[in-house]
Amino acid sequence: MSDKAADSGSRVPVPDGFGLDELHSLDRGALEAQFDALVSALGAAHDANDAQRCMLLDLQSHQVELEIQGRDLREAQKALELSRNHYARLFDEAPVGYVVFGPEGRILALNLTASSLIGRPTAELEGVSFLDFIADSEREGFRCHLDDVFAESDVSHSLCDLVLHLAHSGGMRVARLCSVRRDARSGPECLTVLLDITAEYEAERERQASEQLRQAVLDALPSQIAVLDRDGRILAVNRAWRELAEESGVSDNLRDAIGPGASREASSGGFDRAHPGGDATRGIWQVLRRERSGYSVEYASHRDRHRRWFLMRAVALDGEPEGAVVAYVDVTERRLAEEEARRARDVLAQVARLNAVGILASSLIHEILQPLSSATFYCSAAGQLAQGPNADPERLVDVIGRIDGQIQRAGDIMERLRMFLRGRKMHKVMASLGQVVSHAFALVQWFATDHKVTLEYRVPEDLPELLVDPVQIEQVLVNLICNAIQAMEAAGSERRQVRVEVIRGDREVRLVVKDTGPGIPGGRHDAVFDIFESTNDSSLGLGLAISRSIAEAHGGRLWAEPGATEGAELHLTLPLANLEPSTSG
């Protein structure tokens, strides 16, 4: 067989219209059809040579490779589609809003969260200007925000933050914008994260409203009030505090007034109302350190030649933050009123003492006349012993001594009367209660004797001295004893006795004046202490009222009770000296 014949006999028929130059113009379906036809032709040629068989093998190998690549491509496309759908879902369902803005502020794309925040469907928002949903007062701020984003040359550091009020169908919503620039194929874009901060905004508004209300309440209070933290720094003050600080000329040092440096004595000394003394400063710090729950002190402040009184109170704050509230109350008017009341009480006490002396007048005259009469008798005897046949110098010296004793006795009686009647302010000293009771009994002894009344008193030997005004306590006892004597005289009591018992307690001393008279009418045990109230028609009704005020001025009490079996009991309590009320608590 010739080569030509061999060539012609070994040629594989090629399907019509199949050319290598035309492969690029075939679509996938046509290309697969041509390929299948070629493989079939090669397989049908029984006399194909080795080259043709190799070609057939190569084509079949490429077919397998193409099928594998096609399958891989389809799987990759499917995975890409799943990934795209996954990230699209993450984008739409993200808890924050995502928006893409153009340079003019138009919405190019956004997720469902952003559309929900704006209050419109996504389809209605794309291509719409974001300015349409912004409050008029904040549109300029959004424009400046976009300008700042697009002006950034370094894309990775172009974050911006802006708070906007969005007009929402359900009301105003507040969003925070965090944006960054992105250079896309179509041009620069603004990628923005929208954060719904409506709840935080409302909470902040409520906090500010609460703060304003708290400040308004503080400012409405007439007291000067400061709130301190646990380190003594001032967190807040009210208007009254600021006004007094400005009036005092120390407004620049206001926040250092009770700060950490306040433990130094009076700091700079300029703000004296914050530093009434070292004890007050220590008291405030004890409250701040929770060593005590509260502290108070009254002190005088001298400014512009005027004396003003302040009551300072420090109370620990409960909860957070830890600290204390310090309040300064101007109690000048109260102190002046108390001083006026004390003066009035002293005047009334003087009137009551004069009234008591009037009651005791006849007895006192008798008591004074007795030593004077004795002195007169001794003087007559002295004259006889000084000259004449019965002169006796030694006995004369003894008689002169007796005269001196009687005159001294009369002088003591007059001195007690003078002290009793002298008008003066209360003056407390450490005094023996036994001596006070003894002096009171000495004043009323003749009065009691004239009315056939027996007086007794019992005072414990170990009773300590008390911080009292002896004259005023003596006045109270004289008044109580005289009232008892007069009550028994008016009732014609057969057994007449007044007994004073002194009983020591843990915190106070109690004096009980008991009588055997008719007692106080039922239901009037407290009424007898009212001013101008008296069961005696000849009395002014001042004695018991003044006696109670004297007891209270000493930190004690005075009240009446019915006797156990008869008469009445008047109880007077006085605090022990070491328990005298102080100005701090």
Coordinates of C-alpha atoms in Angstrom, one line a residue:
M1 CA 0.0 0.0 0.0
S2 CA 1.4 3.4 -1.0
D3 CA 1.9 6.2 1.5
K4 CA -0.9 8.1 -0.2
A5 CA -3.2 5.2 0.1
A6 CA -2.2 4.7 3.7
D7 CA -2.8 8.3 4.4
S8 CA -6.1 8.2 2.8
G9 CA -7.0 5.0 4.4
S10 CA -6.0 6.2 7.9
R11 CA -7.6 9.6 7.8
V12 CA -10.4 10.0 10.4
P13 CA -13.4 11.7 9.0
V14 CA -13.9 15.1 10.6
P15 CA -17.5 16.3 11.2
D16 CA -18.7 19.0 9.0
G17 CA -18.3 22.5 10.3
F18 CA -15.7 21.5 12.8
G19 CA -12.6 23.6 12.6
L20 CA -10.0 24.6 15.3
D21 CA -10.3 28.2 14.3
E22 CA -13.9 28.1 15.0
L23 CA -13.7 26.7 18.5
H24 CA -13.6 30.1 20.1
S25 CA -16.9 31.0 18.5
L26 CA -18.9 28.0 19.7
D27 CA -21.0 28.0 22.8
R28 CA -20.7 25.4 25.4
G29 CA -23.5 23.2 24.1
A30 CA -22.2 23.2 20.5
L31 CA -18.7 22.6 21.6
E32 CA -19.7 19.5 23.6
A33 CA -21.7 18.2 20.5
Q34 CA -18.6 18.6 18.2
F35 CA -16.4 17.0 20.8
D36 CA -18.7 14.0 21.1
A37 CA -18.9 13.6 17.3
L38 CA -15.1 13.7 17.0
V39 CA -14.7 11.0 19.6
S40 CA -17.3 8.8 17.9
A41 CA -15.6 9.2 14.5
L42 CA -12.3 8.2 16.0
G43 CA -13.8 5.3 17.7
A44 CA -15.4 4.1 14.5
A45 CA -12.2 4.2 12.5
H46 CA -10.9 0.6 12.7
D47 CA -7.8 1.4 10.6
A48 CA -6.7 4.4 12.7
N49 CA -3.0 4.6 13.2
D50 CA -1.1 5.2 16.4
A51 CA -1.1 8.9 16.2
Q52 CA -4.8 9.0 15.8
R53 CA -5.2 6.6 18.8
C54 CA -3.0 8.9 20.9
M55 CA -5.0 11.8 19.8
L56 CA -8.2 10.0 20.9
L57 CA -6.6 9.2 24.2
D58 CA -5.6 12.8 24.8
L59 CA -9.0 14.0 23.9
Q60 CA -10.6 11.5 26.4
S61 CA -8.1 12.6 29.1
H62 CA -8.9 16.2 28.4
Q63 CA -12.6 15.4 28.6
V64 CA -12.2 13.9 32.0
E65 CA -10.1 16.9 33.2
L66 CA -12.7 19.3 31.8
E67 CA -15.5 17.4 33.6
I68 CA -13.5 17.5 36.9
Q69 CA -12.8 21.2 36.4
G70 CA -16.4 21.8 35.6
R71 CA -17.5 20.0 38.6
D72 CA -15.0 21.9 40.8
L73 CA -16.1 25.1 39.2
R74 CA -19.8 24.4 39.9
E75 CA -19.0 23.5 43.5
A76 CA -16.9 26.7 43.9
Q77 CA -19.8 28.7 42.4
K78 CA -22.2 27.0 44.8
A79 CA -19.9 27.7 47.8
L80 CA -19.4 31.3 46.6
E81 CA -23.2 31.6 46.4
L82 CA -23.7 30.2 49.9
S83 CA -20.9 32.5 51.2
R84 CA -22.4 35.5 49.5
N85 CA -25.9 34.6 50.9
H86 CA -24.4 34.1 54.3
Y87 CA -22.6 37.4 54.4
A88 CA -25.6 39.1 52.9
R89 CA -27.7 37.7 55.7
L90 CA -25.1 38.7 58.3
F91 CA -25.1 42.2 56.7
D92 CA -28.9 42.5 56.8
E93 CA -29.4 41.0 60.2
A94 CA -26.5 42.6 62.0
P95 CA -27.4 44.3 65.3
V96 CA -26.1 47.6 64.0
G97 CA -27.1 49.5 60.9
Y98 CA -24.8 49.6 57.8
V99 CA -25.2 52.4 55.2
V100 CA -23.2 53.3 52.2
F101 CA -23.5 57.0 51.3
G102 CA -22.5 58.9 48.2
P103 CA -20.7 62.3 48.4
E104 CA -24.1 64.2 48.4
G105 CA -25.5 62.1 51.3
R106 CA -27.6 59.8 49.1
I107 CA -28.1 56.2 50.3
L108 CA -26.4 53.8 48.0
A109 CA -27.0 50.7 50.0
L110 CA -28.1 49.7 53.5
N111 CA -29.1 46.7 55.6
L112 CA -32.4 45.8 57.3
T113 CA -31.3 47.2 60.7
A114 CA -30.5 50.6 59.2
S115 CA -33.8 50.7 57.3
S116 CA -35.6 49.7 60.5
L117 CA -33.9 52.4 62.4
I118 CA -34.9 55.0 59.8
G119 CA -38.4 53.6 59.7
R120 CA -38.7 52.9 55.9
P121 CA -38.4 49.7 53.7
T122 CA -35.0 49.2 52.2
A123 CA -36.4 49.5 48.6
E124 CA -37.8 53.0 49.4
L125 CA -34.5 54.2 50.8
E126 CA -31.9 53.4 48.1
G127 CA -31.1 56.5 46.2
V128 CA -32.9 58.8 48.7
S129 CA -31.0 61.6 50.5
F130 CA -30.3 60.8 54.1
L131 CA -31.0 64.5 54.9
D132 CA -34.7 63.9 54.5
F133 CA -34.7 61.9 57.7
I134 CA -32.6 64.2 59.9
A135 CA -33.9 66.9 62.2
D136 CA -33.5 70.3 60.6
S137 CA -31.2 71.6 63.3
E138 CA -28.7 68.8 62.7
R139 CA -28.5 68.6 58.9
E140 CA -25.5 70.9 58.8
G141 CA -23.8 68.7 61.2
F142 CA -24.3 65.7 58.9
R143 CA -23.0 67.6 55.9
C144 CA -19.9 68.5 57.9
H145 CA -19.6 64.8 58.9
L146 CA -19.6 63.7 55.2
D147 CA -17.1 66.4 54.3
D148 CA -14.7 65.3 57.0
V149 CA -15.0 61.6 55.8
F150 CA -14.4 62.3 52.2
A151 CA -11.6 64.8 53.0
E152 CA -9.6 62.1 54.7
S153 CA -6.6 60.9 52.6
D154 CA -5.7 58.1 55.0
V155 CA -8.7 55.8 54.6
S156 CA -7.8 53.6 57.6
H157 CA -8.0 56.5 60.1
S158 CA -11.1 58.4 58.9
L159 CA -13.5 57.4 61.6
C160 CA -16.1 60.1 62.5
D161 CA -18.7 60.2 65.2
L162 CA -22.0 62.2 65.1
V163 CA -25.2 62.0 67.0
L164 CA -28.4 62.6 65.0
H165 CA -32.1 62.7 65.7
L166 CA -33.9 60.6 63.2
A167 CA -37.6 61.2 62.4
H168 CA -39.1 57.8 62.9
S169 CA -42.7 56.8 62.5
G170 CA -42.8 55.6 66.1
G171 CA -41.2 58.8 67.3
M172 CA -37.8 60.4 67.4
R173 CA -34.8 57.9 67.4
V174 CA -31.2 58.8 68.2
A175 CA -28.4 57.3 66.2
R176 CA -24.7 57.5 66.4
L177 CA -22.7 57.5 63.1
C178 CA -19.3 56.0 62.8
S179 CA -18.0 56.4 59.2
V180 CA -15.0 55.5 57.1
R181 CA -14.1 56.4 53.5
R182 CA -13.8 53.7 50.8
D183 CA -12.6 54.2 47.3
A184 CA -14.8 52.1 45.0
R185 CA -14.6 51.7 41.2
S186 CA -17.5 54.2 40.8
G187 CA -15.7 56.7 43.1
P188 CA -15.3 57.3 46.9
E189 CA -18.0 56.1 49.2
C190 CA -18.8 56.7 52.9
L191 CA -19.3 53.4 54.8
T192 CA -21.2 54.2 58.0
V193 CA -22.2 52.2 61.0
L194 CA -25.5 53.4 62.5
L195 CA -25.8 52.7 66.3
D196 CA -29.3 53.0 67.9
I197 CA -28.5 54.9 71.1
T198 CA -32.1 56.0 71.8
A199 CA -32.2 54.0 75.1
E200 CA -28.9 55.5 76.2
Y201 CA -30.0 58.9 75.1
E202 CA -33.3 58.7 77.1
A203 CA -31.4 57.3 80.1
E204 CA -29.0 60.2 79.9
R205 CA -31.9 62.7 79.6
E206 CA -33.6 61.1 82.7
R207 CA -30.3 61.2 84.5
Q208 CA -29.9 64.9 83.7
A209 CA -33.5 65.6 84.6
S210 CA -32.9 63.8 87.9
E211 CA -29.7 65.8 88.4
Q212 CA -31.5 69.0 87.7
L213 CA -34.3 68.1 90.1
R214 CA -31.8 67.1 92.8
Q215 CA -30.0 70.4 92.3
A216 CA -33.3 72.4 92.3
V217 CA -34.2 70.7 95.6
L218 CA -30.8 71.5 97.0
D219 CA -31.0 75.1 95.8
A220 CA -34.5 75.5 97.3
L221 CA -33.1 74.6 100.8
P222 CA -32.1 77.6 102.9
S223 CA -29.3 75.7 104.5
Q224 CA -25.8 75.6 103.0
I225 CA -25.3 72.1 101.8
A226 CA -22.3 70.3 100.3
V227 CA -22.0 66.7 99.1
L228 CA -18.5 65.2 99.7
D229 CA -16.9 62.0 98.3
R230 CA -15.1 59.6 100.5
D231 CA -11.9 61.6 100.2
G232 CA -13.5 64.8 101.4
R233 CA -13.7 66.4 97.9
I234 CA -16.8 68.4 97.3
L235 CA -19.0 66.9 94.6
A236 CA -21.9 69.3 94.7
V237 CA -23.1 72.3 96.5
N238 CA -26.4 74.3 96.6
R239 CA -27.1 77.9 95.8
A240 CA -27.0 79.0 99.5
W241 CA -23.5 77.5 99.9
R242 CA -22.3 79.3 96.8
E243 CA -23.8 82.6 97.9
L244 CA -22.2 82.4 101.3
A245 CA -18.9 81.4 99.8
E246 CA -19.0 84.4 97.5
E247 CA -20.1 86.6 100.3
S248 CA -17.2 85.4 102.4
G249 CA -14.8 86.0 99.5
V250 CA -13.5 82.5 99.4
S251 CA -15.3 81.2 96.3
D252 CA -12.0 80.3 94.6
N253 CA -11.2 77.9 97.5
L254 CA -14.6 76.5 97.7
R255 CA -13.8 73.0 96.5
D256 CA -10.7 72.8 98.7
A257 CA -12.6 73.9 101.8
I258 CA -13.1 70.3 103.2
G259 CA -10.8 68.5 100.9
P260 CA -7.9 66.2 101.7
G261 CA -5.9 69.2 103.1
A262 CA -8.6 70.1 105.5
S263 CA -7.1 68.0 108.3
R264 CA -4.6 70.8 108.8
E265 CA -6.0 73.2 111.4
A266 CA -8.5 75.4 109.5
S267 CA -6.5 75.0 106.2
S268 CA -5.9 78.5 105.0
G269 CA -8.2 80.0 107.7
G270 CA -10.3 81.8 105.1
F271 CA -13.4 79.6 105.1
D272 CA -14.2 79.5 108.8
R273 CA -17.7 78.1 108.4
A274 CA -16.2 74.9 106.9
H275 CA -13.7 74.8 109.8
P276 CA -15.4 75.8 113.0
G277 CA -12.6 74.1 114.9
G278 CA -10.4 71.1 114.9
D279 CA -13.1 68.9 116.5
A280 CA -15.5 69.7 113.7
T281 CA -12.9 68.8 111.0
R282 CA -12.2 65.5 112.8
G283 CA -15.9 64.9 113.2
I284 CA -16.4 65.2 109.4
W285 CA -13.6 62.8 108.7
Q286 CA -14.9 60.3 111.2
V287 CA -18.2 60.3 109.3
L288 CA -16.4 59.9 106.0
R289 CA -14.4 56.9 107.4
R290 CA -17.7 55.4 108.7
E291 CA -16.4 55.7 112.3
R292 CA -19.7 57.4 113.2
S293 CA -23.0 57.8 111.3
G294 CA -23.4 61.5 112.0
Y295 CA -21.8 64.5 113.7
S296 CA -23.2 67.9 114.7
V297 CA -21.8 71.0 116.3
E298 CA -22.9 74.6 116.9
Y299 CA -20.4 77.4 116.6
A300 CA -20.2 81.2 116.3
S301 CA -18.8 82.9 113.3
H302 CA -17.6 86.6 113.3
R303 CA -17.8 88.4 110.0
D304 CA -18.3 92.1 109.3
R305 CA -18.5 92.8 113.0
H306 CA -21.6 90.6 113.2
R307 CA -21.8 87.4 115.2
R308 CA -23.7 84.6 113.5
W309 CA -24.4 81.1 114.8
F310 CA -24.3 78.0 112.6
L311 CA -25.3 74.4 113.2
M312 CA -23.1 72.1 111.2
R313 CA -24.3 68.5 110.6
A314 CA -22.5 65.8 108.7
V315 CA -24.4 62.6 107.8
A316 CA -22.9 59.6 106.0
L317 CA -24.2 58.8 102.5
D318 CA -25.6 55.3 102.0
G319 CA -24.8 53.3 98.9
E320 CA -22.7 54.6 96.0
P321 CA -20.9 56.9 95.9
E322 CA -19.6 56.7 99.5
G323 CA -19.2 60.1 101.2
A324 CA -21.2 62.5 103.3
V325 CA -23.6 65.4 103.2
V326 CA -22.5 68.4 105.2
A327 CA -25.2 71.0 106.0
Y328 CA -24.7 74.4 107.6
V329 CA -27.9 75.9 109.1
D330 CA -27.9 79.6 110.2
V331 CA -29.3 79.3 113.7
T332 CA -28.6 82.9 114.6
E333 CA -32.3 83.8 115.0
R334 CA -32.9 80.7 117.1
R335 CA -29.9 81.5 119.3
L336 CA -31.1 85.0 119.8
A337 CA -34.6 83.8 120.6
E338 CA -33.1 81.3 123.1
E339 CA -31.1 84.1 124.6
E340 CA -34.2 86.3 124.9
A341 CA -36.1 83.4 126.4
R342 CA -33.3 82.9 128.9
R343 CA -33.4 86.5 129.9
A344 CA -37.2 86.3 130.2
R345 CA -36.8 83.1 132.3
D346 CA -34.3 84.8 134.5
V347 CA -36.7 87.8 135.0
L348 CA -39.5 85.4 135.9
A349 CA -37.3 83.5 138.2
Q350 CA -36.5 86.7 140.0
V351 CA -40.2 87.5 140.3
A352 CA -40.8 84.0 141.6
R353 CA -38.0 84.3 144.2
L354 CA -39.5 87.6 145.3
N355 CA -42.9 85.9 145.5
A356 CA -41.3 83.1 147.6
V357 CA -39.7 85.6 149.9
G358 CA -43.1 87.3 150.3
I359 CA -44.6 83.9 151.3
L360 CA -41.7 83.4 153.8
A361 CA -41.6 87.0 155.0
S362 CA -43.1 86.5 158.4
S363 CA -41.0 83.4 159.1
L364 CA -37.8 85.1 157.8
I365 CA -38.5 88.1 160.0
H366 CA -38.8 85.8 163.0
E367 CA -35.7 84.0 162.0
I368 CA -33.7 87.2 161.7
L369 CA -35.1 88.7 164.9
Q370 CA -34.2 85.8 167.0
P371 CA -30.4 86.2 166.7
L372 CA -30.8 90.0 166.9
S373 CA -32.8 89.6 170.1
S374 CA -30.2 87.2 171.5
A375 CA -27.5 89.7 170.6
T376 CA -29.4 92.5 172.4
F377 CA -29.7 90.3 175.5
Y378 CA -26.0 89.4 175.4
C379 CA -25.1 93.1 175.0
S380 CA -27.0 94.0 178.2
A381 CA -25.2 91.2 180.0
A382 CA -21.9 92.4 178.7
G383 CA -22.6 95.9 180.1
Q384 CA -23.1 94.4 183.6
L385 CA -20.0 92.3 183.3
A386 CA -17.9 95.2 182.1
Q387 CA -18.3 97.4 185.2
G388 CA -19.8 97.5 188.6
P389 CA -19.4 95.1 191.5
N390 CA -20.3 92.1 189.2
A391 CA -17.6 92.8 186.6
D392 CA -16.0 89.6 185.3
P393 CA -13.6 90.1 182.4
E394 CA -13.3 86.4 181.6
R395 CA -17.1 85.9 181.3
L396 CA -17.3 89.2 179.4
V397 CA -15.1 87.7 176.6
D398 CA -17.4 84.7 176.4
V399 CA -20.5 86.9 176.1
I400 CA -18.8 89.1 173.5
G401 CA -18.2 85.8 171.5
R402 CA -21.8 84.9 171.8
I403 CA -22.8 88.4 170.6
D404 CA -20.5 87.9 167.6
G405 CA -22.0 84.5 166.9
Q406 CA -25.6 85.8 166.9
I407 CA -24.7 88.7 164.7
Q408 CA -22.9 86.4 162.3
R409 CA -26.0 84.1 162.3
A410 CA -28.2 87.1 161.3
G411 CA -25.7 88.1 158.7
D412 CA -25.7 84.6 157.2
I413 CA -29.5 84.7 157.0
M414 CA -29.3 88.0 155.2
E415 CA -26.6 86.8 152.9
R416 CA -28.6 83.7 151.9
L417 CA -31.6 86.0 151.2
R418 CA -29.4 88.3 149.2
M419 CA -28.0 85.5 147.1
F420 CA -31.5 84.0 146.7
L421 CA -33.0 87.3 145.6
R422 CA -30.1 88.5 143.4
G423 CA -31.1 88.8 139.7
R424 CA -28.5 87.2 137.5
K425 CA -27.9 84.9 134.6
M426 CA -27.6 81.1 135.1
H427 CA -24.1 80.3 136.3
K428 CA -23.3 76.6 136.6
V429 CA -20.6 75.4 138.9
M430 CA -19.7 72.0 140.5
A431 CA -21.7 72.0 143.7
S432 CA -22.7 69.6 146.4
L433 CA -26.4 68.7 146.1
G434 CA -26.4 68.0 149.9
Q435 CA -25.5 71.6 150.6
V436 CA -28.1 72.9 148.1
V437 CA -30.8 70.9 149.9
S438 CA -29.5 72.0 153.3
H439 CA -29.6 75.7 152.3
A440 CA -33.2 75.3 150.9
F441 CA -34.3 73.7 154.1
A442 CA -32.7 76.5 156.2
L443 CA -34.8 79.1 154.2
V444 CA -38.1 77.3 154.7
Q445 CA -37.5 75.9 158.2
W446 CA -39.3 78.7 160.1
F447 CA -42.1 78.8 157.5
A448 CA -42.6 75.0 158.1
T449 CA -42.5 75.4 161.8
D450 CA -45.1 78.2 161.8
H451 CA -47.4 75.8 159.9
K452 CA -46.6 72.8 162.1
V453 CA -44.9 70.9 159.2
T454 CA -42.1 68.5 159.8
L455 CA -39.3 68.6 157.2
E456 CA -37.0 65.7 156.5
Y457 CA -34.4 65.0 153.8
R458 CA -32.1 62.2 152.9
V459 CA -29.0 62.6 150.7
P460 CA -26.6 59.7 149.9
E461 CA -23.1 60.2 151.3
D462 CA -21.4 59.1 148.1
L463 CA -23.3 61.5 145.9
P464 CA -20.9 63.3 143.5
E465 CA -21.0 67.0 142.8
L466 CA -23.2 68.1 140.0
L467 CA -22.8 70.8 137.4
V468 CA -25.7 73.1 138.4
D469 CA -26.6 76.7 139.3
P470 CA -27.0 76.2 143.1
V471 CA -29.3 79.2 143.6
Q472 CA -31.7 78.1 140.9
I473 CA -31.9 74.5 142.1
E474 CA -32.3 75.9 145.6
Q475 CA -35.2 78.1 144.3
V476 CA -36.9 75.0 142.8
L477 CA -36.7 73.1 146.1
V478 CA -38.0 76.1 148.1
N479 CA -40.9 76.5 145.7
L480 CA -41.8 72.8 145.8
I481 CA -41.6 72.6 149.6
C482 CA -43.6 75.9 150.1
N483 CA -46.3 74.6 147.7
A484 CA -46.5 71.4 149.7
I485 CA -46.8 73.3 153.0
Q486 CA -49.4 75.7 151.7
A487 CA -51.5 72.7 150.2
M488 CA -51.5 70.9 153.6
E489 CA -52.4 74.2 155.4
A490 CA -55.3 74.9 153.0
A491 CA -56.6 71.3 153.3
G492 CA -56.2 71.3 157.1
S493 CA -54.2 68.0 157.0
E494 CA -53.7 66.5 160.4
R495 CA -50.4 64.9 159.6
R496 CA -48.1 67.4 158.0
Q497 CA -44.8 66.2 156.7
V498 CA -42.6 67.0 153.7
R499 CA -39.8 64.6 152.8
V500 CA -37.1 65.1 150.2
E501 CA -35.3 62.0 149.0
V502 CA -32.2 62.1 146.7
I503 CA -31.8 58.9 144.6
R504 CA -28.7 58.3 142.4
G505 CA -29.2 56.6 139.1
D506 CA -26.8 55.5 136.3
R507 CA -27.1 58.7 134.3
E508 CA -28.9 61.1 136.6
V509 CA -29.8 62.1 140.1
R510 CA -33.5 62.3 141.1
L511 CA -34.9 64.4 143.9
V512 CA -38.4 63.4 145.1
V513 CA -40.4 65.9 147.2
K514 CA -43.2 64.0 149.0
D515 CA -46.0 65.5 151.2
T516 CA -48.9 64.2 153.2
G517 CA -51.4 66.8 151.8
P518 CA -54.5 66.3 149.6
G519 CA -52.6 65.7 146.4
I520 CA -53.2 67.1 143.0
P521 CA -56.6 66.7 141.4
G522 CA -56.9 63.9 138.9
G523 CA -55.9 64.8 135.3
R524 CA -54.1 68.0 136.4
H525 CA -50.7 66.6 137.1
D526 CA -49.2 68.3 134.0
A527 CA -51.5 71.3 133.9
V528 CA -50.1 72.6 137.2
F529 CA -46.9 73.5 135.4
D530 CA -48.7 75.9 133.0
I531 CA -47.9 79.5 133.6
F532 CA -50.4 81.4 135.7
E533 CA -51.9 78.0 136.7
S534 CA -52.2 77.5 140.5
T535 CA -54.3 75.7 143.1
N536 CA -53.6 78.5 145.5
D537 CA -55.7 81.6 145.1
S538 CA -52.9 83.8 146.5
S539 CA -50.3 82.5 144.1
L540 CA -49.3 84.1 140.8
G541 CA -49.0 80.6 139.2
L542 CA -45.4 81.2 138.2
G543 CA -43.5 78.9 140.6
L544 CA -44.0 75.5 139.0
A545 CA -43.7 76.8 135.4
I546 CA -40.4 78.5 136.2
S547 CA -39.2 75.5 138.2
R548 CA -39.8 73.2 135.2
S549 CA -38.0 75.7 132.8
I550 CA -35.0 75.7 135.3
A551 CA -35.0 71.9 135.4
E552 CA -35.0 71.7 131.6
A553 CA -32.3 74.4 131.3
H554 CA -30.1 72.0 133.4
G555 CA -30.8 69.1 131.1
G556 CA -33.3 67.6 133.5
R557 CA -37.0 67.2 134.0
L558 CA -39.7 68.1 136.5
W559 CA -43.1 66.3 136.8
A560 CA -45.8 65.4 139.3
E561 CA -47.2 62.1 140.3
P562 CA -49.8 61.1 142.9
G563 CA -48.3 59.7 146.2
A564 CA -48.2 56.0 146.8
T565 CA -50.7 56.3 149.6
E566 CA -51.4 60.0 150.1
G567 CA -50.4 63.5 149.0
A568 CA -48.3 64.3 145.9
E569 CA -44.8 63.6 144.7
L570 CA -42.8 66.1 142.6
H571 CA -39.8 64.5 140.7
L572 CA -36.8 66.6 139.7
T573 CA -34.0 64.9 137.7
L574 CA -30.5 66.4 137.0
P575 CA -27.8 64.8 134.8
L576 CA -24.6 63.6 136.4
A577 CA -21.7 66.0 135.6
N578 CA -19.9 63.7 133.2
L579 CA -23.1 63.3 131.2
E580 CA -23.7 67.0 130.6
P581 CA -25.0 67.3 127.0
S582 CA -22.3 68.5 124.6
T583 CA -22.6 70.4 121.3
S584 CA -21.4 67.5 119.2
G585 CA -23.0 64.2 118.6

